[in-house]
XYZ file of N, CA and C in Angstrom:
507
model
N 88.474 76.605 102.687
C 89.577 76.931 103.584
C 88.980 77.300 104.944
N 89.485 76.696 106.002
C 88.945 76.955 107.334
C 89.391 78.321 107.835
N 88.712 78.785 108.864
C 89.051 80.094 109.444
C 90.457 80.053 110.034
N 90.813 78.961 110.674
C 92.145 78.858 111.270
C 93.223 78.927 110.195
N 93.034 78.222 109.085
C 94.048 78.269 108.032
C 94.083 79.643 107.368
N 92.939 80.321 107.280
C 92.930 81.688 106.747
C 93.716 82.623 107.654
N 93.494 82.492 108.947
C 94.208 83.344 109.907
C 95.704 83.056 109.838
N 96.089 81.794 109.767
C 97.510 81.453 109.654
C 98.110 82.008 108.374
N 97.404 81.848 107.262
C 97.876 82.372 105.989
C 97.975 83.892 106.035
N 96.985 84.527 106.628
C 96.980 85.981 106.738
C 98.111 86.466 107.632
N 98.365 85.763 108.723
C 99.468 86.138 109.609
C 100.795 86.096 108.866
N 100.987 85.058 108.080
C 102.222 84.944 107.294
C 102.307 86.080 106.277
N 101.209 86.364 105.603
C 101.206 87.428 104.587
C 101.471 88.791 105.210
N 100.823 89.076 106.336
C 101.015 90.368 106.995
C 102.447 90.503 107.486
N 102.982 89.442 108.053
C 104.364 89.484 108.521
C 105.314 89.762 107.365
N 105.088 89.128 106.237
C 105.946 89.360 105.073
C 105.824 90.794 104.568
N 104.618 91.323 104.590
C 104.406 92.671 104.093
C 105.059 93.737 104.966
N 105.055 93.540 106.279
C 105.566 94.593 107.155
C 107.021 94.403 107.532
N 107.663 93.371 107.004
C 109.044 93.115 107.398
C 110.029 93.413 106.282
N 109.923 94.594 105.699
C 110.868 94.947 104.636
C 112.132 95.525 105.234
N 113.232 95.321 104.532
C 114.514 95.866 104.972
C 114.653 97.298 104.518
N 115.444 98.037 105.248
C 115.705 99.426 104.900
C 116.558 99.511 103.659
N 116.234 100.423 102.739
C 117.069 100.592 101.554
C 118.505 100.939 101.917
N 118.670 101.767 102.932
C 120.018 102.160 103.338
C 120.800 100.940 103.816
N 120.127 100.054 104.558
C 120.808 98.864 105.057
C 121.208 97.950 103.911
N 120.318 97.785 102.953
C 120.627 96.915 101.824
C 121.800 97.470 101.025
N 121.839 98.764 100.833
C 122.939 99.366 100.102
C 124.240 99.176 100.868
N 124.199 99.444 102.163
C 125.410 99.359 102.988
C 125.984 97.947 102.945
N 125.123 96.952 103.017
C 125.607 95.576 103.074
C 126.172 95.087 101.753
N 125.763 95.673 100.643
C 126.258 95.178 99.367
C 127.473 95.954 98.860
N 127.929 96.940 99.603
C 129.134 97.671 99.203
C 130.367 96.834 99.502
N 131.248 96.746 98.531
C 132.511 96.052 98.745
C 133.600 97.103 98.952
N 133.862 97.391 100.216
C 134.809 98.449 100.567
C 136.227 98.106 100.111
N 136.514 96.825 99.921
C 137.857 96.419 99.494
C 138.174 96.893 98.077
N 137.145 97.158 97.288
C 137.357 97.642 95.921
C 137.939 99.058 95.904
N 137.964 99.698 97.057
C 138.448 101.078 97.130
C 139.942 101.168 97.420
N 140.650 100.032 97.407
C 142.090 99.996 97.676
C 142.444 100.737 98.975
N 141.874 100.255 100.054
C 142.077 100.880 101.360
C 143.489 100.642 101.865
N 144.021 101.633 102.585
C 145.287 101.438 103.283
C 145.004 100.540 104.484
N 146.045 100.042 105.120
C 145.832 99.173 106.276
C 145.140 99.930 107.405
N 145.487 101.206 107.583
C 144.846 102.022 108.620
C 143.353 102.214 108.299
N 143.046 102.521 107.043
C 141.659 102.682 106.637
C 140.883 101.374 106.818
N 141.510 100.284 106.438
C 140.869 98.979 106.565
C 140.539 98.670 108.026
N 141.470 98.990 108.925
C 141.233 98.782 110.356
C 140.063 99.630 110.839
N 140.035 100.886 110.425
C 138.952 101.776 110.844
C 137.602 101.299 110.317
N 137.579 100.839 109.080
C 136.338 100.302 108.498
C 135.893 99.069 109.289
N 136.846 98.213 109.644
C 136.528 97.006 110.416
C 135.927 97.362 111.767
N 136.484 98.375 112.432
C 135.949 98.822 113.729
C 134.522 99.341 113.556
N 134.304 100.134 112.505
C 132.968 100.671 112.254
C 131.974 99.561 111.905
N 132.412 98.559 111.160
C 131.531 97.435 110.846
C 131.177 96.644 112.103
N 132.144 96.481 112.978
C 131.882 95.803 114.243
C 130.879 96.589 115.088
N 131.061 97.903 115.117
C 130.134 98.772 115.837
C 128.730 98.645 115.254
N 128.645 98.673 113.921
C 127.351 98.537 113.245
C 126.707 97.193 113.571
N 127.489 96.123 113.505
C 126.938 94.791 113.780
C 126.345 94.715 115.179
N 127.008 95.343 116.150
C 126.483 95.358 117.514
C 125.151 96.081 117.601
N 125.061 97.232 116.953
C 123.814 98.002 116.970
C 122.708 97.273 116.223
N 123.066 96.669 115.097
C 122.094 95.910 114.317
C 121.558 94.727 115.135
N 122.456 94.005 115.789
C 122.049 92.838 116.582
C 121.191 93.245 117.779
N 121.315 94.477 118.217
C 120.490 94.969 119.321
C 119.099 95.375 118.827
N 119.023 96.054 117.690
C 117.751 96.603 117.219
C 116.924 95.619 116.388
N 117.555 94.810 115.565
C 116.809 93.936 114.660
C 115.882 92.958 115.395
N 116.309 92.323 116.491
C 115.364 91.441 117.193
C 114.146 92.198 117.741
N 114.347 93.441 118.175
C 113.219 94.248 118.648
C 112.258 94.538 117.497
N 112.816 94.849 116.339
C 111.985 95.112 115.156
C 111.178 93.867 114.803
N 111.831 92.722 114.789
C 111.134 91.479 114.453
C 110.040 91.161 115.462
N 110.313 91.394 116.756
C 109.293 91.160 117.783
C 108.065 92.034 117.555
N 108.304 93.310 117.254
C 107.186 94.227 117.024
C 106.458 93.919 115.711
N 107.175 93.423 114.710
C 106.519 93.011 113.465
C 105.579 91.834 113.728
N 106.049 90.866 114.494
C 105.199 89.712 114.824
C 103.989 90.152 115.653
N 104.227 91.038 116.611
C 103.134 91.530 117.454
C 102.105 92.269 116.603
N 102.572 93.137 115.711
C 101.654 93.879 114.855
C 100.868 92.934 113.957
N 101.527 91.930 113.426
C 100.829 90.951 112.573
C 99.732 90.247 113.363
N 100.041 89.855 114.608
C 99.027 89.198 115.453
C 97.858 90.145 115.723
N 98.185 91.396 116.038
C 97.136 92.366 116.348
C 96.246 92.652 115.139
N 96.855 92.733 113.968
C 96.086 93.063 112.766
C 95.086 91.975 112.390
N 95.398 90.729 112.670
C 94.481 89.649 112.290
C 93.468 89.320 113.385
N 93.658 89.876 114.573
C 92.738 89.623 115.680
C 91.638 90.675 115.684
N 90.405 90.282 115.394
C 89.326 91.278 115.344
C 89.053 91.941 116.701
N 89.530 91.355 117.776
C 89.307 91.922 119.109
C 90.439 92.853 119.547
N 91.421 93.061 118.699
C 92.567 93.902 119.046
C 92.132 95.344 119.260
N 92.794 95.966 120.201
C 92.547 97.368 120.504
C 93.240 98.243 119.454
N 92.501 99.175 118.889
C 93.048 100.055 117.848
C 94.233 100.857 118.358
N 94.158 101.303 119.588
C 95.261 102.084 120.155
C 96.523 101.242 120.297
N 96.350 99.988 120.664
C 97.513 99.106 120.775
C 98.128 98.847 119.403
N 97.296 98.706 118.384
C 97.802 98.524 117.025
C 98.598 99.747 116.604
N 98.043 100.918 116.825
C 98.725 102.153 116.444
C 100.025 102.333 117.228
N 99.997 102.057 118.523
C 101.199 102.200 119.351
C 102.283 101.226 118.896
N 101.893 100.006 118.591
C 102.862 99.008 118.120
C 103.440 99.433 116.778
N 102.599 99.934 115.900
C 103.074 100.395 114.597
C 104.031 101.578 114.765
N 103.710 102.495 115.671
C 104.591 103.645 115.907
C 105.930 103.205 116.482
N 105.901 102.262 117.403
C 107.153 101.741 117.972
C 107.983 101.067 116.892
N 107.323 100.280 116.051
C 108.010 99.603 114.947
C 108.642 100.620 114.002
N 107.893 101.649 113.664
C 108.406 102.697 112.779
C 109.599 103.404 113.409
N 109.507 103.691 114.700
C 110.606 104.367 115.399
C 111.857 103.498 115.421
N 111.703 102.209 115.683
C 112.846 101.303 115.700
C 113.490 101.181 114.320
N 112.663 101.090 113.272
C 113.208 101.022 111.914
C 113.956 102.301 111.567
N 113.396 103.434 111.963
C 114.056 104.710 111.692
C 115.375 104.812 112.460
N 115.375 104.322 113.684
C 116.607 104.323 114.469
C 117.674 103.467 113.787
N 117.270 102.315 113.272
C 118.215 101.444 112.573
C 118.710 102.108 111.286
N 117.815 102.753 110.552
C 118.224 103.476 109.337
C 119.227 104.574 109.673
N 118.950 105.311 110.744
C 119.863 106.384 111.155
C 121.224 105.837 111.554
N 121.238 104.722 112.256
C 122.508 104.094 112.639
C 123.284 103.668 111.395
N 122.570 103.095 110.424
C 123.226 102.656 109.191
C 123.783 103.853 108.422
N 123.017 104.917 108.357
C 123.473 106.109 107.642
C 124.676 106.727 108.334
N 124.612 106.843 109.646
C 125.741 107.397 110.410
C 126.990 106.561 110.204
N 126.829 105.245 110.233
C 127.968 104.353 110.037
C 128.555 104.530 108.642
N 127.694 104.611 107.635
C 128.154 104.822 106.266
C 128.924 106.139 106.147
N 128.389 107.198 106.735
C 129.043 108.510 106.650
C 130.399 108.506 107.358
N 130.491 107.774 108.450
C 131.786 107.661 109.145
C 132.793 106.910 108.286
N 132.331 105.874 107.622
C 133.223 105.135 106.725
C 133.671 106.017 105.570
N 132.725 106.748 105.015
C 133.054 107.617 103.886
C 134.066 108.683 104.283
N 133.970 109.185 105.509
C 134.883 110.226 105.989
C 136.322 109.720 106.092
N 136.496 108.424 106.210
C 137.832 107.823 106.313
C 138.544 107.853 104.956
N 137.774 107.880 103.883
C 138.322 107.767 102.535
C 138.955 109.070 102.050
N 139.953 108.934 101.163
C 140.513 110.128 100.518
C 139.576 110.534 99.376
N 139.894 111.636 98.730
C 139.007 112.186 97.708
C 138.787 111.235 96.535
N 139.843 110.579 96.070
C 139.703 109.626 94.961
C 138.815 108.448 95.354
N 139.007 107.944 96.561
C 138.203 106.821 97.039
C 136.731 107.242 97.195
N 136.505 108.461 97.659
C 135.130 108.945 97.792
C 134.454 109.046 96.430
N 135.215 109.479 95.433
C 134.676 109.565 94.073
C 134.335 108.162 93.554
N 135.211 107.216 93.814
C 134.973 105.826 93.412
C 133.745 105.266 94.152
N 133.623 105.595 95.436
C 132.469 105.160 96.229
C 131.176 105.740 95.657
N 131.230 106.998 95.251
C 130.061 107.644 94.647
C 129.607 106.866 93.412
N 130.549 106.445 92.583
C 130.215 105.646 91.407
C 129.594 104.310 91.784
N 130.135 103.669 92.812
C 129.586 102.393 93.281
C 128.145 102.582 93.764
N 127.905 103.675 94.484
C 126.565 103.950 95.002
C 125.585 104.219 93.861
N 126.027 104.963 92.857
C 125.150 105.252 91.722
C 124.754 103.975 90.994
N 125.699 103.065 90.828
C 125.383 101.777 90.199
C 124.365 101.000 91.026
N 124.559 101.006 92.332
C 123.662 100.288 93.224
C 122.260 100.881 93.182
N 122.183 102.197 93.199
C 120.884 102.875 93.169
C 120.161 102.603 91.856
N 120.886 102.671 90.745
C 120.235 102.421 89.450
C 119.747 100.977 89.355
N 120.484 100.041 89.908
C 120.018 98.648 89.876
C 118.785 98.465 90.762
N 118.719 99.179 91.873
C 117.546 99.115 92.752
C 116.328 99.717 92.049
N 116.534 100.787 91.306
C 115.421 101.435 90.619
C 114.882 100.571 89.490
N 115.647 99.604 89.052
C 115.200 98.711 87.988
C 114.456 97.508 88.548
N 114.057 97.576 89.821
C 113.191 96.543 90.372
C 113.769 95.717 91.487
N 115.044 95.830 91.771
C 115.640 94.993 92.809
C 115.088 95.343 94.177
N 114.812 96.598 94.448
C 114.394 97.026 95.784
C 112.974 97.498 95.861
N 112.035 96.812 95.247
C 110.669 97.305 95.194
C 109.913 97.139 96.508
N 110.223 96.159 97.340
C 109.461 95.958 98.575
C 109.593 97.125 99.548
N 110.797 97.619 99.852
C 110.873 98.760 100.749
C 110.184 99.996 100.173
N 110.261 100.199 98.859
C 109.613 101.352 98.260
C 108.105 101.242 98.418
N 107.554 100.056 98.266
C 106.116 99.878 98.401
C 105.657 100.232 99.807
N 106.443 99.853 100.805
C 106.073 100.169 102.179
C 106.095 101.664 102.397
N 107.101 102.341 101.864
C 107.212 103.773 102.047
C 106.125 104.515 101.290
N 105.501 103.897 100.293
C 104.476 104.551 99.493
C 103.085 104.072 99.877
N 102.872 103.793 101.136
C 101.532 103.437 101.582
C 101.303 101.965 101.748
N 102.317 101.189 101.956
C 102.176 99.755 102.140
C 101.301 99.384 103.312
N 101.214 100.262 104.305
C 100.385 99.971 105.467
C 98.919 99.908 105.055
N 98.501 100.795 104.170
C 97.124 100.755 103.684
C 96.889 99.469 102.897
N 97.895 99.027 102.161
C 97.816 97.775 101.444
C 97.566 96.621 102.416
N 98.231 96.647 103.547
C 98.065 95.606 104.561
C 96.635 95.597 105.057
N 96.115 96.774 105.353
C 94.746 96.862 105.862
C 93.759 96.304 104.840
N 93.952 96.630 103.558
C 93.070 96.107 102.512
C 93.138 94.586 102.463
N 94.316 94.028 102.587
C 94.459 92.574 102.524
C 93.876 91.902 103.762
N 93.992 92.560 104.916
C 93.383 92.016 106.130
C 91.866 91.999 105.968
N 91.303 93.105 105.478
C 89.852 93.156 105.258
C 89.413 92.069 104.281
N 90.188 91.897 103.208
C 89.881 90.886 102.211
C 89.843 89.497 102.842
N 90.845 89.198 103.673
C 90.932 87.868 104.282
C 89.809 87.637 105.285
N 89.457 88.672 106.025
C 88.388 88.534 107.014
C 87.057 88.268 106.326
N 86.868 88.825 105.144
C 85.627 88.623 104.401
C 85.511 87.209 103.850
N 86.603 86.443 103.854
C 86.569 85.036 103.483
C 86.545 84.745 102.004
N 87.270 85.491 101.218
C 87.342 85.248 99.773
C 88.174 84.000 99.480
N 87.832 83.340 98.389
C 88.627 82.165 97.968
C 89.599 82.526 96.877
N 89.421 83.695 96.242
C 90.348 84.135 95.197
C 91.585 84.768 95.840
N 92.668 84.960 95.066
C 93.884 85.537 95.647
C 93.646 86.976 96.135
N 94.440 87.415 97.134
C 94.255 88.765 97.650
C 94.623 89.815 96.610
N 94.090 91.028 96.767
C 94.433 92.096 95.823
C 95.902 92.461 95.940
N 96.479 93.002 94.857
C 97.911 93.360 94.891
C 98.162 94.540 95.806
């Protein structure tokens, strides 16, 4: 395998590793609010909040993707400045946290619209979603939160050393 193909393969792998979705975002997107028998007023309010969320998501997600690509390029370039790598990683982390906070705020606003019975029903829906995630559906975001960055560094080192066997898990 040539050095260029190794770098290309490594860039793809690093990009995949650092581009995990937020657990909160995944949960929010898979909730079916219509199952809560919303009134027309509640439905309108939920629609407004979803529109607000979509605007914020469309603003932040491209920035996150840009910084993920930049970080991937920096990590595979042996001439990259360590401070630039750290600054890019910090910016990426801040943007992801901002998006998580926006998603959480939006969810809480939606929940506040619901009556007590609907909130109880929503709680059950969330518990089902969480238990399904714990059974393996959402392992990528958890891996990142549990030191996935160190995993990336190990895989970058492995690729730079020029191994022909598959990278470590």
